[in-house]
Short mmCIF file of C-alpha atoms in Angstrom, two decimals:
data_model
loop_
_atom_site.label_atom_id
_atom_site.label_comp_id
_atom_site.label_asym_id
_atom_site.label_seq_id
_atom_site.Cartn_x
_atom_site.Cartn_y
_atom_site.Cartn_z
CA MET A 1042 0.00 0.00 0.00
CA THR A 1043 2.75 2.38 1.04
CA ARG A 1044 4.97 1.41 -1.92
CA SER A 1045 2.14 1.84 -4.41
CA SER A 1046 1.08 5.30 -3.11
CA ALA A 1047 4.54 6.87 -3.04
CA PRO A 1048 4.89 7.32 -6.82
CA ALA A 1049 1.40 8.80 -7.02
CA THR A 1050 2.23 11.26 -4.28
CA ARG A 1051 5.45 12.22 -6.05
CA ARG A 1052 3.56 12.69 -9.32
CA ARG A 1053 0.99 14.89 -7.60
CA ASP A 1054 3.68 16.93 -5.87
CA ALA A 1055 5.56 17.30 -9.13
CA LYS A 1056 2.37 18.42 -10.87
CA GLN A 1057 1.66 20.99 -8.17
CA SER A 1058 5.20 22.29 -8.24
CA ARG A 1059 5.00 22.76 -12.02
CA THR A 1060 1.59 24.40 -12.01
CA PRO A 1061 2.65 27.94 -11.04
CA TYR A 1062 5.07 27.96 -13.95
CA PHE A 1063 2.20 27.22 -16.32
CA VAL A 1064 0.25 30.10 -14.76
CA ILE A 1065 3.23 32.44 -15.03
CA GLY A 1066 3.90 31.29 -18.58
CA GLY A 1067 0.27 31.88 -19.52
CA ILE A 1068 0.31 35.38 -18.07
CA ALA A 1069 3.58 36.19 -19.83
CA ALA A 1070 2.22 34.91 -23.13
CA ALA A 1071 -0.96 36.97 -22.77
CA VAL A 1072 1.05 40.12 -21.99
CA LEU A 1073 3.32 39.45 -24.96
CA ILE A 1074 0.32 39.03 -27.25
CA ALA A 1075 -1.15 42.30 -25.93
CA LEU A 1076 2.15 44.04 -26.64
CA VAL A 1077 2.33 42.68 -30.18
CA VAL A 1078 -1.29 43.63 -30.88
CA ALA A 1079 -0.68 47.17 -29.56
CA LEU A 1080 2.43 47.59 -31.70
CA ALA A 1081 0.74 46.15 -34.77
CA ALA A 1082 -2.48 48.13 -34.37
CA GLY A 1083 -0.63 51.44 -34.01
CA GLY A 1084 -2.33 54.68 -33.12
CA GLY A 1085 -5.84 55.99 -33.27
CA ASP A 1086 -8.44 56.31 -30.54
CA ASP A 1087 -11.80 54.78 -31.33
CA ASP A 1088 -13.68 57.85 -30.22
CA ASN A 1089 -13.42 61.60 -30.37
CA THR A 1090 -10.61 61.88 -27.85
CA THR A 1091 -7.94 62.55 -30.42
CA THR A 1092 -4.78 64.30 -29.44
CA GLY A 1093 -2.41 66.02 -31.72
CA GLY A 1094 0.23 68.63 -32.21
CA GLY A 1095 -0.20 72.32 -32.73
CA ASN A 1096 0.10 74.22 -35.98
CA ALA A 1097 -0.35 77.74 -37.32
CA ASP A 1098 -4.04 77.27 -38.07
CA PRO A 1099 -5.93 80.48 -37.20
CA ALA A 1100 -8.68 78.29 -35.74
CA THR A 1101 -6.33 77.14 -33.01
CA THR A 1102 -3.74 79.89 -32.61
CA GLY A 1103 -5.71 83.13 -32.85
CA THR A 1104 -5.44 85.51 -29.92
CA VAL A 1105 -7.73 88.27 -28.69
CA ALA A 1106 -6.85 91.91 -28.03
CA VAL A 1107 -8.87 93.25 -25.11
CA SER A 1108 -9.71 96.94 -24.76
CA GLY A 1109 -11.62 98.22 -21.77
CA ASN A 1110 -11.84 97.20 -18.15
CA PRO A 1111 -12.07 93.46 -17.47
CA LEU A 1112 -15.13 92.12 -15.69
CA PRO A 1113 -14.75 90.71 -12.16
CA GLN A 1114 -14.48 86.94 -11.73
CA PHE A 1115 -17.90 85.33 -11.96
CA THR A 1116 -19.15 83.61 -8.83
CA ASP A 1117 -22.93 83.59 -8.92
CA THR A 1118 -25.72 84.73 -11.22
CA SER A 1119 -27.58 86.41 -8.38
CA ASP A 1120 -26.04 89.73 -7.37
CA ASP A 1121 -23.40 89.58 -10.10
CA PRO A 1122 -21.30 92.77 -9.83
CA ALA A 1123 -20.57 92.66 -13.57
CA VAL A 1124 -24.21 93.33 -14.45
CA GLY A 1125 -24.42 96.94 -15.57
CA MET A 1126 -20.72 97.11 -16.43
CA THR A 1127 -19.53 97.50 -20.00
CA LEU A 1128 -18.07 94.44 -21.68
CA PRO A 1129 -14.49 95.06 -22.82
CA THR A 1130 -14.16 94.95 -26.58
CA LEU A 1131 -12.71 91.66 -27.80
CA GLU A 1132 -10.88 91.84 -31.13
CA GLY A 1133 -9.33 88.86 -32.85
CA ASN A 1134 -10.03 86.46 -35.65
CA ASP A 1135 -12.61 83.81 -36.40
CA GLN A 1136 -11.74 80.23 -37.25
CA SER A 1137 -11.02 81.10 -40.89
CA GLY A 1138 -8.65 83.90 -39.87
CA ALA A 1139 -11.02 86.76 -40.77
CA PRO A 1140 -11.12 89.69 -38.29
CA MET A 1141 -13.88 89.48 -35.72
CA THR A 1142 -14.93 91.78 -32.90
CA ILE A 1143 -17.27 91.25 -29.97
CA GLY A 1144 -18.51 94.33 -28.18
CA ALA A 1145 -21.09 97.10 -28.42
CA ASP A 1146 -22.39 96.98 -31.97
CA GLY A 1147 -25.93 98.19 -31.43
CA ARG A 1148 -27.44 94.69 -31.20
CA PRO A 1149 -28.08 92.66 -28.08
CA THR A 1150 -25.76 89.66 -28.12
CA MET A 1151 -25.50 86.34 -26.35
CA ILE A 1152 -21.86 85.23 -26.09
CA MET A 1153 -21.06 81.57 -25.41
CA PHE A 1154 -17.54 80.57 -24.30
CA VAL A 1155 -16.64 76.94 -24.96
CA ALA A 1156 -13.61 74.70 -24.45
CA HIS A 1157 -13.20 71.78 -26.86
CA TRP A 1158 -12.13 69.36 -24.10
CA CYS A 1159 -14.98 70.18 -21.71
CA PRO A 1160 -17.66 67.44 -21.63
CA HIS A 1161 -20.31 69.95 -20.57
CA CYS A 1162 -19.50 72.10 -23.61
CA GLN A 1163 -19.64 69.00 -25.79
CA ARG A 1164 -23.16 68.38 -24.48
CA GLU A 1165 -24.30 72.00 -24.56
CA VAL A 1166 -23.21 72.92 -28.10
CA PRO A 1167 -25.72 70.60 -29.83
CA VAL A 1168 -28.45 71.78 -27.45
CA VAL A 1169 -27.82 75.42 -28.36
CA GLN A 1170 -27.51 74.62 -32.07
CA GLN A 1171 -30.82 72.76 -32.01
CA TRP A 1172 -32.35 75.71 -30.17
CA VAL A 1173 -31.11 78.02 -32.95
CA ASP A 1174 -32.26 75.62 -35.67
CA ASP A 1175 -35.71 75.60 -34.09
CA GLY A 1176 -35.89 79.35 -34.68
CA ARG A 1177 -35.97 80.23 -30.99
CA LEU A 1178 -33.23 82.89 -31.23
CA PRO A 1179 -35.14 86.19 -31.59
CA ASP A 1180 -34.50 88.18 -34.77
CA GLY A 1181 -33.09 91.15 -32.92
CA VAL A 1182 -30.58 89.13 -30.89
CA ASP A 1183 -27.20 87.80 -32.06
CA LEU A 1184 -25.45 84.65 -30.87
CA VAL A 1185 -21.66 84.52 -31.05
CA SER A 1186 -19.18 82.12 -29.51
CA VAL A 1187 -15.62 82.11 -28.27
CA SER A 1188 -13.40 79.05 -28.61
CA THR A 1189 -11.06 79.28 -25.65
CA ALA A 1190 -8.63 77.17 -23.58
CA ILE A 1191 -7.38 75.55 -26.79
CA ASP A 1192 -4.88 72.80 -26.01
CA PRO A 1193 -3.63 70.28 -28.58
CA ASN A 1194 -2.79 67.83 -25.79
CA ARG A 1195 -6.38 67.73 -24.59
CA PRO A 1196 -9.21 65.59 -26.00
CA ASN A 1197 -11.51 66.57 -28.85
CA TYR A 1198 -8.88 68.71 -30.54
CA PRO A 1199 -9.06 70.73 -32.78
CA PRO A 1200 -12.09 72.81 -31.80
CA ASP A 1201 -12.98 73.88 -35.33
CA ALA A 1202 -13.42 70.25 -36.41
CA TRP A 1203 -15.60 69.56 -33.37
CA LEU A 1204 -17.81 72.61 -33.97
CA ALA A 1205 -18.09 71.77 -37.67
CA ASP A 1206 -19.17 68.23 -36.76
CA GLU A 1207 -21.89 69.71 -34.56
CA GLY A 1208 -23.11 71.94 -37.41
CA TRP A 1209 -22.30 75.03 -35.33
CA THR A 1210 -23.48 78.13 -37.19
CA ALA A 1211 -22.65 80.97 -34.77
CA PRO A 1212 -19.51 83.02 -35.48
CA VAL A 1213 -16.51 81.77 -33.47
CA LEU A 1214 -13.84 84.09 -32.03
CA VAL A 1215 -10.59 82.22 -31.41
CA ASP A 1216 -9.09 82.79 -27.96
CA ALA A 1217 -6.07 80.53 -27.84
CA ASP A 1218 -4.36 82.30 -24.92
CA ASN A 1219 -7.51 82.78 -22.79
CA SER A 1220 -7.31 86.60 -22.95
CA ALA A 1221 -11.01 86.94 -23.72
CA ALA A 1222 -11.96 84.37 -21.08
CA GLN A 1223 -10.03 86.27 -18.41
CA ALA A 1224 -11.45 89.62 -19.56
CA VAL A 1225 -15.04 88.47 -19.02
CA GLY A 1226 -14.31 86.87 -15.63
CA LEU A 1227 -14.91 83.30 -16.83
CA SER A 1228 -14.95 80.80 -13.97
CA ALA A 1229 -16.19 77.61 -15.64
CA TYR A 1230 -17.22 76.15 -19.01
CA PRO A 1231 -19.52 76.63 -20.80
CA PHE A 1232 -19.82 80.33 -19.92
CA PHE A 1233 -22.46 82.75 -21.13
CA VAL A 1234 -22.40 86.55 -21.21
CA ALA A 1235 -25.41 88.51 -22.40
CA ILE A 1236 -24.94 92.17 -23.41
CA ASP A 1237 -27.34 94.75 -24.72
CA GLY A 1238 -26.71 96.92 -27.76
CA ASP A 1239 -24.60 99.34 -25.73
CA GLY A 1240 -22.29 96.55 -24.62
CA THR A 1241 -23.67 96.62 -21.09
CA VAL A 1242 -23.65 93.26 -19.33
CA VAL A 1243 -27.20 92.05 -18.72
CA LEU A 1244 -26.37 88.62 -17.34
CA ARG A 1245 -23.54 86.11 -16.86
CA THR A 1246 -24.03 82.45 -16.14
CA THR A 1247 -22.25 79.12 -16.51
CA GLY A 1248 -23.03 75.44 -16.99
CA GLU A 1249 -25.34 73.49 -19.23
CA LEU A 1250 -28.44 75.57 -19.92
CA THR A 1251 -31.77 74.13 -20.94
CA THR A 1252 -33.63 75.49 -23.93
CA ASP A 1253 -36.07 77.16 -21.55
CA GLN A 1254 -33.17 78.97 -19.87
CA LEU A 1255 -31.86 80.00 -23.29
CA ASP A 1256 -35.35 81.29 -24.14
CA ALA A 1257 -35.40 83.35 -20.95
CA ILE A 1258 -32.01 84.95 -21.67
CA ALA A 1259 -32.92 85.63 -25.28
CA SER A 1260 -36.25 87.20 -24.41
CA THR A 1261 -34.54 89.44 -21.83
CA LEU A 1262 -32.06 90.52 -24.48
CA ALA A 1263 -34.81 91.09 -27.04
CA GLN A 1264 -36.29 93.68 -24.71
CA ALA A 1265 -32.90 95.24 -23.92
CA PRO A 1266 -31.77 98.57 -25.41
CA THR A 1267 -30.38 98.24 -28.92
CA GLY A 1268 -27.87 101.01 -28.44
CA GLY A 1269 -26.70 103.58 -30.90
CA MET B 204 5.79 53.49 -28.71
CA SER B 205 3.28 56.26 -29.22
CA THR B 206 0.75 57.26 -26.58
CA ASP B 207 -1.96 55.54 -28.61
CA GLN B 208 0.02 52.29 -28.70
CA VAL B 209 0.75 52.45 -24.98
CA SER B 210 -2.93 53.11 -24.31
CA LEU B 211 -3.94 50.12 -26.39
CA PHE B 212 -1.38 47.93 -24.62
CA LEU B 213 -2.58 49.07 -21.19
CA GLY B 214 -6.18 48.67 -22.33
CA LEU B 215 -5.56 45.07 -23.40
CA LEU B 216 -3.85 44.37 -20.07
CA ALA B 217 -6.90 45.82 -18.33
CA LEU B 218 -9.11 43.55 -20.41
CA LEU B 219 -6.99 40.55 -19.38
CA ALA B 220 -7.28 41.65 -15.76
CA GLU B 221 -11.06 41.83 -16.07
CA ILE B 222 -11.25 38.34 -17.60
CA ALA B 223 -8.96 36.96 -14.88
CA THR B 224 -11.07 38.65 -12.19
CA VAL B 225 -14.29 37.17 -13.53
CA VAL B 226 -12.79 33.68 -13.82
CA LEU B 227 -11.32 33.80 -10.30
CA VAL B 228 -14.56 35.09 -8.78
CA ALA B 229 -16.44 32.31 -10.57
CA ALA B 230 -13.97 29.74 -9.23
CA LEU B 231 -14.33 31.09 -5.70
CA VAL B 232 -18.12 30.99 -5.93
CA VAL B 233 -18.20 27.49 -7.42
CA ARG B 234 -15.74 26.21 -4.86
CA ALA B 235 -17.75 27.74 -2.02
CA ALA B 236 -20.98 26.23 -3.34
CA ARG B 237 -19.53 22.85 -4.32
CA PRO B 238 -16.24 22.23 -2.51
CA ARG B 239 -15.65 18.98 -4.42
CA THR B 240 -15.89 20.61 -7.85
CA GLY B 241 -12.64 19.79 -9.59
CA TRP B 242 -11.90 22.67 -11.96
CA ALA B 243 -12.44 25.44 -9.42
CA ALA B 244 -10.25 23.85 -6.78
CA GLU B 245 -7.56 23.03 -9.35
CA LEU B 246 -7.59 26.59 -10.70
CA LEU B 247 -7.34 28.12 -7.24
CA ASP B 248 -4.61 25.60 -6.36
CA ALA B 249 -2.68 26.70 -9.41
CA VAL B 250 -3.08 30.43 -8.92
CA ARG B 251 -2.63 30.73 -5.17
CA PRO B 252 1.17 30.15 -5.09
CA VAL B 253 1.69 33.04 -7.49
CA ALA B 254 -1.23 35.23 -6.40
CA LEU B 255 0.83 37.67 -4.32
CA GLY B 256 3.41 37.98 -7.07
CA VAL B 257 0.77 38.57 -9.74
CA ALA B 258 -0.94 41.15 -7.53
CA ALA B 259 2.42 42.90 -7.08
CA VAL B 260 3.01 42.95 -10.84
CA VAL B 261 -0.48 44.34 -11.45
CA ALA B 262 0.16 47.13 -8.93
CA ILE B 263 3.56 47.97 -10.42
CA VAL B 264 2.25 47.99 -14.01
CA SER B 265 -0.70 50.17 -12.95
CA MET B 266 1.64 52.61 -11.23
CA LEU B 267 3.95 52.77 -14.24
CA GLY B 268 0.94 53.29 -16.50
CA SER B 269 -0.32 56.21 -14.45
CA LEU B 270 3.18 57.71 -14.35
CA TYR B 271 3.43 57.31 -18.12
CA TYR B 272 0.21 59.23 -18.64
CA SER B 273 1.19 62.10 -16.35
CA GLU B 274 4.94 62.35 -17.00
CA VAL B 275 5.31 61.26 -20.62
CA ALA B 276 1.94 61.83 -22.26
CA ASN B 277 1.44 65.00 -20.16
CA PHE B 278 -2.12 64.20 -19.10
CA PRO B 279 -2.43 66.05 -15.79
CA PRO B 280 -3.99 63.90 -13.05
CA CYS B 281 -7.30 65.24 -11.79
CA ARG B 282 -8.42 65.19 -8.15
CA LEU B 283 -9.95 61.71 -8.35
CA CYS B 284 -6.89 60.41 -10.21
CA TRP B 285 -4.80 61.47 -7.22
CA TYR B 286 -7.09 59.59 -4.82
CA GLN B 287 -6.66 56.44 -6.91
CA ARG B 288 -2.89 56.97 -6.95
CA ILE B 289 -2.99 57.16 -3.17
CA GLY B 290 -4.41 53.65 -3.27
CA MET B 291 -2.27 52.13 -6.01
CA TYR B 292 1.22 53.46 -5.28
CA PRO B 293 1.53 51.99 -1.78
CA LEU B 294 0.33 48.66 -3.21
CA ALA B 295 3.23 48.78 -5.68
CA VAL B 296 5.58 48.85 -2.69
CA ILE B 297 4.02 46.57 -0.09
CA LEU B 298 2.79 43.81 -2.41
CA PRO B 299 6.23 43.00 -3.90
CA ILE B 300 7.67 42.85 -0.37
CA ALA B 301 4.81 40.61 0.74
CA ALA B 302 5.29 38.40 -2.33
CA CYS B 303 8.99 37.97 -1.55
CA ARG B 304 8.21 37.11 2.07
CA ARG B 305 5.11 35.05 1.12
CA ASP B 306 3.33 37.12 3.73
CA TRP B 307 -0.42 36.69 3.26
CA SER B 308 -1.15 38.95 6.21
CA VAL B 309 -0.54 41.81 3.78
CA ARG B 310 -4.16 41.42 2.79
CA TRP B 311 -5.15 43.27 5.95
CA TYR B 312 -3.29 46.33 4.68
CA ALA B 313 -3.66 45.94 0.92
CA LEU B 314 -7.33 45.03 0.65
CA PRO B 315 -8.63 48.28 2.20
CA LEU B 316 -6.42 50.26 -0.17
CA ALA B 317 -7.56 48.29 -3.23
CA VAL B 318 -11.24 48.31 -2.32
CA GLY B 319 -11.30 51.97 -1.24
CA ALA B 320 -9.46 53.22 -4.31
CA GLY B 321 -11.54 50.89 -6.48
CA LEU B 322 -14.68 52.60 -5.22
CA VAL B 323 -13.14 55.94 -6.20
CA SER B 324 -12.50 54.47 -9.65
CA ILE B 325 -16.16 53.51 -9.95
CA TYR B 326 -17.20 57.05 -9.03
CA HIS B 327 -14.70 58.46 -11.54
CA VAL B 328 -16.05 56.24 -14.31
CA LEU B 329 -19.58 57.40 -13.51
CA ILE B 330 -18.47 61.04 -13.70
CA GLU B 331 -16.87 60.40 -17.08
CA ARG B 332 -20.15 58.99 -18.38
CA TYR B 333 -22.43 61.41 -16.54
CA PRO B 334 -20.48 64.69 -16.05
CA SER B 335 -23.43 66.31 -14.32
CA LEU B 336 -22.84 64.05 -11.31
CA GLU B 337 -19.78 66.15 -10.50
CA SER B 338 -21.13 69.58 -11.39
CA GLY B 339 -23.04 71.40 -14.08
CA SER B 340 -19.94 72.97 -15.59
CA CYS B 341 -16.26 72.32 -16.22
CA ASP B 342 -13.55 73.50 -13.88
CA PRO B 343 -11.34 75.62 -16.18
CA THR B 344 -8.21 73.83 -14.98
CA ASN B 345 -8.70 70.08 -14.92
CA PRO B 346 -12.16 68.60 -14.44
CA CYS B 347 -12.41 64.90 -13.63
CA SER B 348 -14.99 64.39 -16.36
CA ILE B 349 -12.44 64.68 -19.18
CA ILE B 350 -11.94 61.40 -21.02
CA TRP B 351 -8.27 61.52 -21.96
CA VAL B 352 -8.13 58.02 -23.38
CA GLU B 353 -10.80 55.58 -24.49
CA ARG B 354 -10.09 52.13 -25.86
CA LEU B 355 -12.37 49.33 -27.03
CA GLY B 356 -15.29 51.67 -26.49
CA TYR B 357 -15.14 51.70 -22.70
CA LEU B 358 -11.58 51.44 -21.36
CA THR B 359 -10.71 54.85 -19.95
CA ILE B 360 -7.94 55.58 -17.45
CA PRO B 361 -10.16 55.08 -14.34
CA THR B 362 -11.66 51.97 -15.93
CA MET B 363 -8.17 50.53 -16.32
CA ALA B 364 -7.41 51.46 -12.72
CA LEU B 365 -10.61 49.76 -11.58
CA SER B 366 -9.60 46.62 -13.48
CA GLY B 367 -6.28 46.59 -11.63
CA PHE B 368 -7.83 47.20 -8.21
CA ALA B 369 -10.43 44.48 -8.80
CA LEU B 370 -7.86 41.85 -9.79
CA ILE B 371 -5.60 42.75 -6.87
CA ALA B 372 -8.53 42.48 -4.46
CA VAL B 373 -9.63 39.11 -5.80
CA LEU B 374 -6.08 37.74 -5.72
CA LEU B 375 -5.78 38.83 -2.10
CA LEU B 376 -9.09 37.16 -1.30
CA LEU B 377 -7.84 33.76 -2.40
CA PRO B 378 -7.84 31.53 0.67
CA LYS B 379 -4.50 30.95 2.25
CA GLU B 380 -4.92 27.20 2.32
CA ILE B 381 -6.84 25.22 -0.28
CA PRO B 382 -8.35 22.17 1.43
#
């Protein structure tokens, strides 16, 4: 009995002593396969989180010249000290490189600041565009946008491709160095500034707005002075 | 290797970790329900001798991956990323020491780190998918809702971290002695 069980015990012990090497070998093989697949597959995210290098494209490198006093940093919509102040004039270029100015031009204007990498902006842009497409922007009110915080190392770059994909129709001022964002006291993205025709700030707010909130801002602006 | 290639490699490792986690959990459940079931006991027998070492390797690879993203790819860690690092980096130190000493009592120190940081990973993944859970707007500096990397349709950086924490936790839960 003892003689017959000894070889079996040795075989079992030998099997158990070998087993971890099979486990380790399996893990090593799986890691090696993963490495080969990664090297063979090369680059390319499977979503919109592309990264890339910078270039001289006016849609990503344009800067804004600010004239006038900057607005205080935004903290809260209620009791905003910027309301009643004059928006500094923002002069720069749009995404095609053509000159563009935001300021007192006689027409009430809603200004939307967006960052290409901000998920809230990525959700809000189609909402606003649909709101515009539905004809809910009053005739006497303009909508313009500012593409700011542009960073080729961040996701969803470049911003002009993103906005084109969304069918964005509002003019876009390019603010690559955040000058415009700082001048209006931006504290978060997306950021909205509403001015009347004289360039006086009527309202500032931030975050994802519903279409009803957009309606409320637009109707306030439609009743605001047209300047001149 | 480019950042995209490294991300794919890390993503595939995360996928392997997820498969291993599911298989090990299934083996633990089967073995608990039917102690005489052969395949589960054999699998756990085979894995247990190397479990601490594998857990150590997972922690080290996860730490190197996070360092690659912040120091080489220049993806700045957000607040929740730092909380997960607080969980993973100590594991990359104590698990290799425990593996060398075959010290299973490390589970008392390592499991709380893995489980706690894994819960942070789950919250981070939710914020990536539902940014409004964090806030209604983006912090201008570095919001946690940014998806820097996404592979295979779902593998983001916190998802990969969660895969690592889950596998480490399951490996540490393997019973010390297999009857």
